[in-house]
Coordinates of C-alpha atoms in Angstrom, one line a residue:
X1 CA 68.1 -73.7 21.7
X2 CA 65.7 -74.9 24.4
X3 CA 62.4 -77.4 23.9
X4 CA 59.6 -75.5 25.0
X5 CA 57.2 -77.0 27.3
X6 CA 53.5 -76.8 26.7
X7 CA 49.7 -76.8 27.8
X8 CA 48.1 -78.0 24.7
X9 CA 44.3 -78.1 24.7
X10 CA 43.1 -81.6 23.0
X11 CA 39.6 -81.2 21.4
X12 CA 37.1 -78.5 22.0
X13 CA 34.8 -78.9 25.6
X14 CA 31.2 -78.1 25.9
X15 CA 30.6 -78.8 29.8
X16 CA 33.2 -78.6 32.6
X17 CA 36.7 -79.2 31.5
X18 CA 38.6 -82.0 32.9
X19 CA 42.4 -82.4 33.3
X20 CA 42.3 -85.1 30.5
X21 CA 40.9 -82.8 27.7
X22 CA 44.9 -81.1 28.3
X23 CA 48.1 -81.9 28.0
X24 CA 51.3 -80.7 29.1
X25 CA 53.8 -81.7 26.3
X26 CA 57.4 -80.4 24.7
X27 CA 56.4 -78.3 21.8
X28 CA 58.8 -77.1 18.9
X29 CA 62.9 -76.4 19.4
X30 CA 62.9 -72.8 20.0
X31 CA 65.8 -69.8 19.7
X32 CA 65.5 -67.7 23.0
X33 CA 66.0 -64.9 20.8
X34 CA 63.1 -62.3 18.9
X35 CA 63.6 -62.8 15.2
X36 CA 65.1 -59.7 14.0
X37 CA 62.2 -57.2 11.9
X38 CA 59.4 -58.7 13.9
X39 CA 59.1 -55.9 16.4
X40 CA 58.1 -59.2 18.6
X41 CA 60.1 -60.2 22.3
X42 CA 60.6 -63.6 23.9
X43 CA 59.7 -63.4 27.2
X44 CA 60.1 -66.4 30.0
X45 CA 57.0 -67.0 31.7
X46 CA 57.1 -66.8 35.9
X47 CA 53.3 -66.8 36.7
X48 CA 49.9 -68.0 35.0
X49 CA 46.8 -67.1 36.4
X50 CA 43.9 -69.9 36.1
X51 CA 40.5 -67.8 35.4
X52 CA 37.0 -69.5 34.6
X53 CA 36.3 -67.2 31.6
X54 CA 39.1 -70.0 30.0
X55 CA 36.2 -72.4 30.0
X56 CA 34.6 -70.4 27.7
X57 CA 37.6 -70.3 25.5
X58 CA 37.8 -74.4 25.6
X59 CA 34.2 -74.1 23.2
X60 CA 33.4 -74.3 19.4
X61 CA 31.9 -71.3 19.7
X62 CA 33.0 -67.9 18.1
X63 CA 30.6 -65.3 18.6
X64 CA 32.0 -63.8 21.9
X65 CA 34.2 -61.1 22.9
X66 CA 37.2 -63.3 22.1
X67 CA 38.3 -66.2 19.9
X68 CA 38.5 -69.7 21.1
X69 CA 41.8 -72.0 21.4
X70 CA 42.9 -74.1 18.9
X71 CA 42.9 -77.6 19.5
X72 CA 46.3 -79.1 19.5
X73 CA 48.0 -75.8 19.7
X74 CA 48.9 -74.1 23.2
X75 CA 46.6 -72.2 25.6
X76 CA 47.0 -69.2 26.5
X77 CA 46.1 -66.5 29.4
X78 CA 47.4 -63.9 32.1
X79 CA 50.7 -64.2 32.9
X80 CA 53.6 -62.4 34.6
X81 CA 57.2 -62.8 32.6
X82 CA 60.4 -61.5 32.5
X83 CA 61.9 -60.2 28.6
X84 CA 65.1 -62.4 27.7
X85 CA 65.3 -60.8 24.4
X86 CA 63.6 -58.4 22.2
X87 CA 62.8 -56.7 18.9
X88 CA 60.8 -54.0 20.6
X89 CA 62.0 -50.8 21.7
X90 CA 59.8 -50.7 24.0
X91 CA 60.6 -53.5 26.1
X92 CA 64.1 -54.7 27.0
X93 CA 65.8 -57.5 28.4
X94 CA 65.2 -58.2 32.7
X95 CA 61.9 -55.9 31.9
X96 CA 59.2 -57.5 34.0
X97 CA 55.6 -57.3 31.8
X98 CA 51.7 -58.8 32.7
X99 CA 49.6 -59.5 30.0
X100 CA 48.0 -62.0 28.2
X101 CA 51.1 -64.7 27.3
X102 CA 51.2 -68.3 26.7
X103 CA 51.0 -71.5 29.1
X104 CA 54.3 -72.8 28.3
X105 CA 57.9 -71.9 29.4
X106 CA 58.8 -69.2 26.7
X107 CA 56.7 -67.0 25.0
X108 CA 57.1 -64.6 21.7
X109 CA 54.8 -61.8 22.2
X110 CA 54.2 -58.6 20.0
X111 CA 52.3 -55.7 21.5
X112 CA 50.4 -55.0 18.7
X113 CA 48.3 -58.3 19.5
X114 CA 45.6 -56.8 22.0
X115 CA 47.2 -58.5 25.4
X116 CA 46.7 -56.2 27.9
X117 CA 50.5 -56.1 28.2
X118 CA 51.9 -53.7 30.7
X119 CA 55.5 -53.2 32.5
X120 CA 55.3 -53.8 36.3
X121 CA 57.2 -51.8 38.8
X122 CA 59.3 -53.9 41.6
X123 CA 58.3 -53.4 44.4
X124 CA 59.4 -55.3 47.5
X125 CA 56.5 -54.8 49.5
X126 CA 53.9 -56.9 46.7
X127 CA 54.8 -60.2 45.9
X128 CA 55.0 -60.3 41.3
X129 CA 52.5 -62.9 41.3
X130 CA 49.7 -60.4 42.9
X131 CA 49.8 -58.4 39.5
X132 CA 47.5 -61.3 38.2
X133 CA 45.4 -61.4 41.4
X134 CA 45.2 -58.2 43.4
X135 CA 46.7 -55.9 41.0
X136 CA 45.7 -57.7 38.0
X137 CA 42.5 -58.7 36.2
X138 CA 40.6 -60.3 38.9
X139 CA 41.2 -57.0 41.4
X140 CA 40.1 -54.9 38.7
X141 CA 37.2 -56.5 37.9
X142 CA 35.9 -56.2 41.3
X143 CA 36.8 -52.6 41.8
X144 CA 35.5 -52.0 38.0
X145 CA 32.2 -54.1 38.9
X146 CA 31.9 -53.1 42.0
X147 CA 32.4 -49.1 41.9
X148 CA 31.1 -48.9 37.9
X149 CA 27.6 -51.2 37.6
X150 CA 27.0 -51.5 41.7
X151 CA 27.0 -47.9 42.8
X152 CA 27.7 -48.5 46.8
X153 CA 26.7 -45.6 49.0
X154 CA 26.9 -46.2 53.1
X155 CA 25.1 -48.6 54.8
X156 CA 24.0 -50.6 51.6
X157 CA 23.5 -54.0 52.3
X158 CA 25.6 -56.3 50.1
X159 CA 25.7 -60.0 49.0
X160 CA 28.4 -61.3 47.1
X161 CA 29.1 -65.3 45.5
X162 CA 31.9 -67.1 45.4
X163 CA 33.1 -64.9 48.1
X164 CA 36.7 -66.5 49.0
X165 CA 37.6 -66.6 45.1
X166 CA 39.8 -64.4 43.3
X167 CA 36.9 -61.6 42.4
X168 CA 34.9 -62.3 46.0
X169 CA 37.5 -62.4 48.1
X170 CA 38.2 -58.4 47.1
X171 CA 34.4 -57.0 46.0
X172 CA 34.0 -57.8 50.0
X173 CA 36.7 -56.2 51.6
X174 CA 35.5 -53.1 49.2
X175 CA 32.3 -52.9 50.6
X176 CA 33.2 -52.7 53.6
X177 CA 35.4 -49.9 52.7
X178 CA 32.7 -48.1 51.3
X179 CA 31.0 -48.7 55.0
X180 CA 28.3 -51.4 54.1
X181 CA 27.2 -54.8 55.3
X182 CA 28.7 -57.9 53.5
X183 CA 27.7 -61.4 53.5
X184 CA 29.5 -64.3 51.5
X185 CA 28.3 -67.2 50.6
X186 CA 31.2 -70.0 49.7
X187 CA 31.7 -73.6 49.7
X188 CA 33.3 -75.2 52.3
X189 CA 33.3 -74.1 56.6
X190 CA 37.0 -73.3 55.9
X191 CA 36.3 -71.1 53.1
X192 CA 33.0 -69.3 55.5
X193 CA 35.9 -69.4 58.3
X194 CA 38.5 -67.1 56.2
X195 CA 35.7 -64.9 54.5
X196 CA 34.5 -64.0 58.5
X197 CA 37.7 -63.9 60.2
X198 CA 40.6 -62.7 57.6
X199 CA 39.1 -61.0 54.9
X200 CA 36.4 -59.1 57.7
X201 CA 32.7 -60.1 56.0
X202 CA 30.2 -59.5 58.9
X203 CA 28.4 -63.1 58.0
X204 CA 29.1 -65.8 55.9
X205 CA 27.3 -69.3 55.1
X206 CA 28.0 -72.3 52.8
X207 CA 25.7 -72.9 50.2
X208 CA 26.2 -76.8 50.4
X209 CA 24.5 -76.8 53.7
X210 CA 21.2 -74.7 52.3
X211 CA 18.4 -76.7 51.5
X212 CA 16.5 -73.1 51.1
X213 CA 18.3 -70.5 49.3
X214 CA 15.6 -68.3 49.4
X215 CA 15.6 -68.7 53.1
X216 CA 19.7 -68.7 54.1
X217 CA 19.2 -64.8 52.2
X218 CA 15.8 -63.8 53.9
X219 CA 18.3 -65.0 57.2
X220 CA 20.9 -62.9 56.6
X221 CA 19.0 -60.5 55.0
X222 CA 15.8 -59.7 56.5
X223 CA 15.3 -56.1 54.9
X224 CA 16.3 -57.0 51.6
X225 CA 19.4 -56.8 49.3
X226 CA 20.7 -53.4 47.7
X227 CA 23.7 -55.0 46.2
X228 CA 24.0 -58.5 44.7
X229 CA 27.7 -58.8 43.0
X230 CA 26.8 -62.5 41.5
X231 CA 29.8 -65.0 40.2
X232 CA 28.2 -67.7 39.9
X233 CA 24.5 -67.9 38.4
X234 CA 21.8 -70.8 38.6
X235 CA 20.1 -71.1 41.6
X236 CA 22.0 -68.3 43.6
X237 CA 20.7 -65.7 41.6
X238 CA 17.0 -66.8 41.3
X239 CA 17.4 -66.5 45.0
X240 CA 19.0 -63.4 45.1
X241 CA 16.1 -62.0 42.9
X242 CA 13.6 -62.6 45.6
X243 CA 15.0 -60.4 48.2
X244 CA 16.4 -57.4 46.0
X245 CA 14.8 -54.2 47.5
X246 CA 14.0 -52.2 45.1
X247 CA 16.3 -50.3 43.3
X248 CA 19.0 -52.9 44.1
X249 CA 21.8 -53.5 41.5
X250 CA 23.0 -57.0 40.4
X251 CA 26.7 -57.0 39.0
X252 CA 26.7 -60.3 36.5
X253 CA 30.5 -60.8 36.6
X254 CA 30.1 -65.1 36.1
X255 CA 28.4 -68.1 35.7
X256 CA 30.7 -70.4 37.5
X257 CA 27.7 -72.8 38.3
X258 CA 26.4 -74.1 35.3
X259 CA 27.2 -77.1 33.6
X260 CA 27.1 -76.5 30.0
X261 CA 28.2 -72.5 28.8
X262 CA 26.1 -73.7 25.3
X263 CA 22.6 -75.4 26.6
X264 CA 21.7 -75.1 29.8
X265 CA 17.8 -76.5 31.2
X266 CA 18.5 -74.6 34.5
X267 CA 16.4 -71.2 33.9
X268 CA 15.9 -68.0 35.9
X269 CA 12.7 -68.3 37.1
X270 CA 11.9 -65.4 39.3
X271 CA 13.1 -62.7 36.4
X272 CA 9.9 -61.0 36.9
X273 CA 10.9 -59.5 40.4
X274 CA 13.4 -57.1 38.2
X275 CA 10.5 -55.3 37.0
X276 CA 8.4 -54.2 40.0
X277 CA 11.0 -53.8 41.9
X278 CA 13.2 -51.9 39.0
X279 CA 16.3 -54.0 39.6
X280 CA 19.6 -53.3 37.8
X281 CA 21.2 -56.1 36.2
X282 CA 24.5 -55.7 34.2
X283 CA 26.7 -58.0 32.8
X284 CA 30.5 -56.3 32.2
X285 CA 34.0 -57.2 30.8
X286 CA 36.9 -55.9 33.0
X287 CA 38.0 -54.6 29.6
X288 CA 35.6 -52.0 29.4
X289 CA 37.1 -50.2 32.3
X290 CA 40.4 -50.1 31.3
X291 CA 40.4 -46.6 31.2
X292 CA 40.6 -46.2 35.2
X293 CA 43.2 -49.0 35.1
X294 CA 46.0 -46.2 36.6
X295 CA 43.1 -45.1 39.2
X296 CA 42.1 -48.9 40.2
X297 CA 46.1 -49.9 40.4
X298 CA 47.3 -46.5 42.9
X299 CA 43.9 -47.1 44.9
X300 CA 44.6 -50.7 45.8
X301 CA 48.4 -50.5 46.1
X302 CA 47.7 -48.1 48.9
X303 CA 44.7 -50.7 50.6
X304 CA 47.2 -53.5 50.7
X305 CA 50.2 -51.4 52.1
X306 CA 48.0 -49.5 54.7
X307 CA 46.9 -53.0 55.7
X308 CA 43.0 -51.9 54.6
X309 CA 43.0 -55.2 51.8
X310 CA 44.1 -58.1 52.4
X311 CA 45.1 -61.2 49.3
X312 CA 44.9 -64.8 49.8
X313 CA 46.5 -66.6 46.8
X314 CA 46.7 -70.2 46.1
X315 CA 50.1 -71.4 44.3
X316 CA 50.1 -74.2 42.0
X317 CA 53.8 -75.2 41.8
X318 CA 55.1 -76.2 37.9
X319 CA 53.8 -76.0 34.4
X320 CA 52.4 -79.9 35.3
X321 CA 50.1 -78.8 37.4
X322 CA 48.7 -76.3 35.2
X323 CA 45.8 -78.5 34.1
X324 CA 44.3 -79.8 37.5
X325 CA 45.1 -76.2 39.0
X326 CA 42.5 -74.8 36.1
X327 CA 40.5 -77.6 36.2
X328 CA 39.8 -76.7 40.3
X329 CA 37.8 -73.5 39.8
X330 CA 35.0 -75.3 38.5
X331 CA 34.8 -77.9 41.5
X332 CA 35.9 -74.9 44.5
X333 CA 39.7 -76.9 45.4
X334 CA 41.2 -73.6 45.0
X335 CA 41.1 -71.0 48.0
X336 CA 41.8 -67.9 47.1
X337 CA 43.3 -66.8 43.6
X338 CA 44.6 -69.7 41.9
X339 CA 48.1 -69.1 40.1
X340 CA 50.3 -71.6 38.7
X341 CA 54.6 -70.8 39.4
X342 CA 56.4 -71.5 36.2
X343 CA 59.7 -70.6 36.9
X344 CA 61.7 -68.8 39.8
X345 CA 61.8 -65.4 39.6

């Protein structure tokens, strides 16, 4: 019998969540084993990944692609774990598993519930906690965004927001891959530092330091834009419609930069452009891809071990921090992929 320590989410948030509106509390007395007959498994969670779409999870608002939390009960998002018992034939004790789990210590699970769950392969060369970063929902949803709605051929000229974050960070390196030119745009000189001289972007800029956003693209991008992979909405992507060439394909992956998910005043004013210049603009779900998962996972195990990817990952250390470690996204603390360690492997 252990006492299972929690995130518990308070009250419902409209605009940008704040450490206070969680708390990390022990929850119930719980058996570490899977009751018997309800083909469930208990699992001990190792790694939680912190991803903005959990904002929109924090609202009263059930009309989206998935439910909201329940105030007062635990959150919940992608996790690594390790099966200490189970009622599943399927998984067995010391199995390793990603998926959609709890943020607290232990976990009872059930396939049947819809969480992405899938086993993971040791492998001494990729650290576990990449499987929520590099080989885990954020890596696919650049190489599903990026490959599916943006369509790169050679020599396309690419922007991409948020460009040292979990998504950015990756959609850039595959650009280049694909032999195009990549600028980032990021939040800090540290961050426009790592984006130009680790993760191989040919420019970079912070947006902080841009009275003109129009301008700082017509800078880097004097020809135009083919490709605009856009995490973070508002103001960037008005300015990003202005120098779309024509044809160009925008990739709405997230809206990191607004204030309120529900009501927002901040339009997009320069729309219009889509239309004479017959712009693509696509909104996606990493989910809808997951039928090249197998492709997407062999593809980027072989970047990373060939040296053509590199990861940067920023570690949160104990289920305490979970709250200010999720809280971070929305105000740029976090460089790189933000994951929060649970327990030791």
């Amino acid at each position: 019998m252990v006492e299972n320590k929690q995130v518990i989410l308070k009250n419902y948030v409209d605009g940008i969540p704040k450490e206070t509106d969680m708390e990390v509390k022990l929850g119930e007395t719980i058996k570490l084993t899977a009751p018997k007959g309800s083909s469930c498994f208990l699992v001990k969670n190792l790694y939680l990944s912190c991803d903005p779409y959990m904002r929109g999870r924090m609202r009263d608002f059930h009309g989206s692609y998935i439910s909201p939390f329940v105030p007062g009960q635990r959150i919940e998002g992608f996790g690594v774990a390790r099966v200490i018992d189970s009622d599943d034939a399927n998984y067995k004790p010391g199995d390793i598993i990603c998926g959609i789990t709890g943020w607290e210590e232990y976990s009872l699970l059930r396939n049947s519930d819809n969480l992405q769950l899938r086993k993971i392969q040791l492998d001494e060369d990729i650290p576990l906690s990449y499987h929520l970063g590099l080989l885990g929902m954020a890596g696919f949803t650049a190489y599903a965004g990026f490959n599916e709605i943006c369509c790169p051929k050679k020599g396309d000229s690419v922007f991409v927001s948020a460009a040292s974050g979990a998504v950015g960070q990756l959609v850039g390196q595959l650009a280049k891959l694909h032999g195009c030119y990549v600028v980032g745009s990021a939040g800090s000189k540290q961050k426009v530092d790592l984006l130009k001289n680790e993760l191989g972007f040919d420019e970079a800029f912070n947006y902080k330091e841009e009275a003109d956003l129009d301008a700082a693209l017509k800078r880097y991008f004097p020809e135009g834009i083919n490709i605009y992979f856009d995490n973070v909405g508002g103001s960037m992507l008005d300015a990003a419609l202005l120098n779309m060439k024509v044809r160009g394909r925008i990739a709405l992956c997230g809206m990191v930069s607004l204030q309120s998910l529900s009501s927002s005043s901040q339009g997009i004013n320069n729309l219009y452009n889509a239309i004479p210049k017959r712009i693509r603009l696509e909104g996606f779900l990493q989910s809808d891809y997951l039928h090249i998962f197998p492709q997407f996972l062999e593809n980027f195990k072989g970047y990373y071990k060939e040296g053509k990817i590199v990861y940067i990952e920023d570690m949160s250390e104990g289920l305490e921090l979970a709250p200010a470690a999720l809280v971070g996204l929305f105000s740029g603390k976090n460089i790189g992929k933000q994951v929060v360690r649970v327990a030791e492997e």
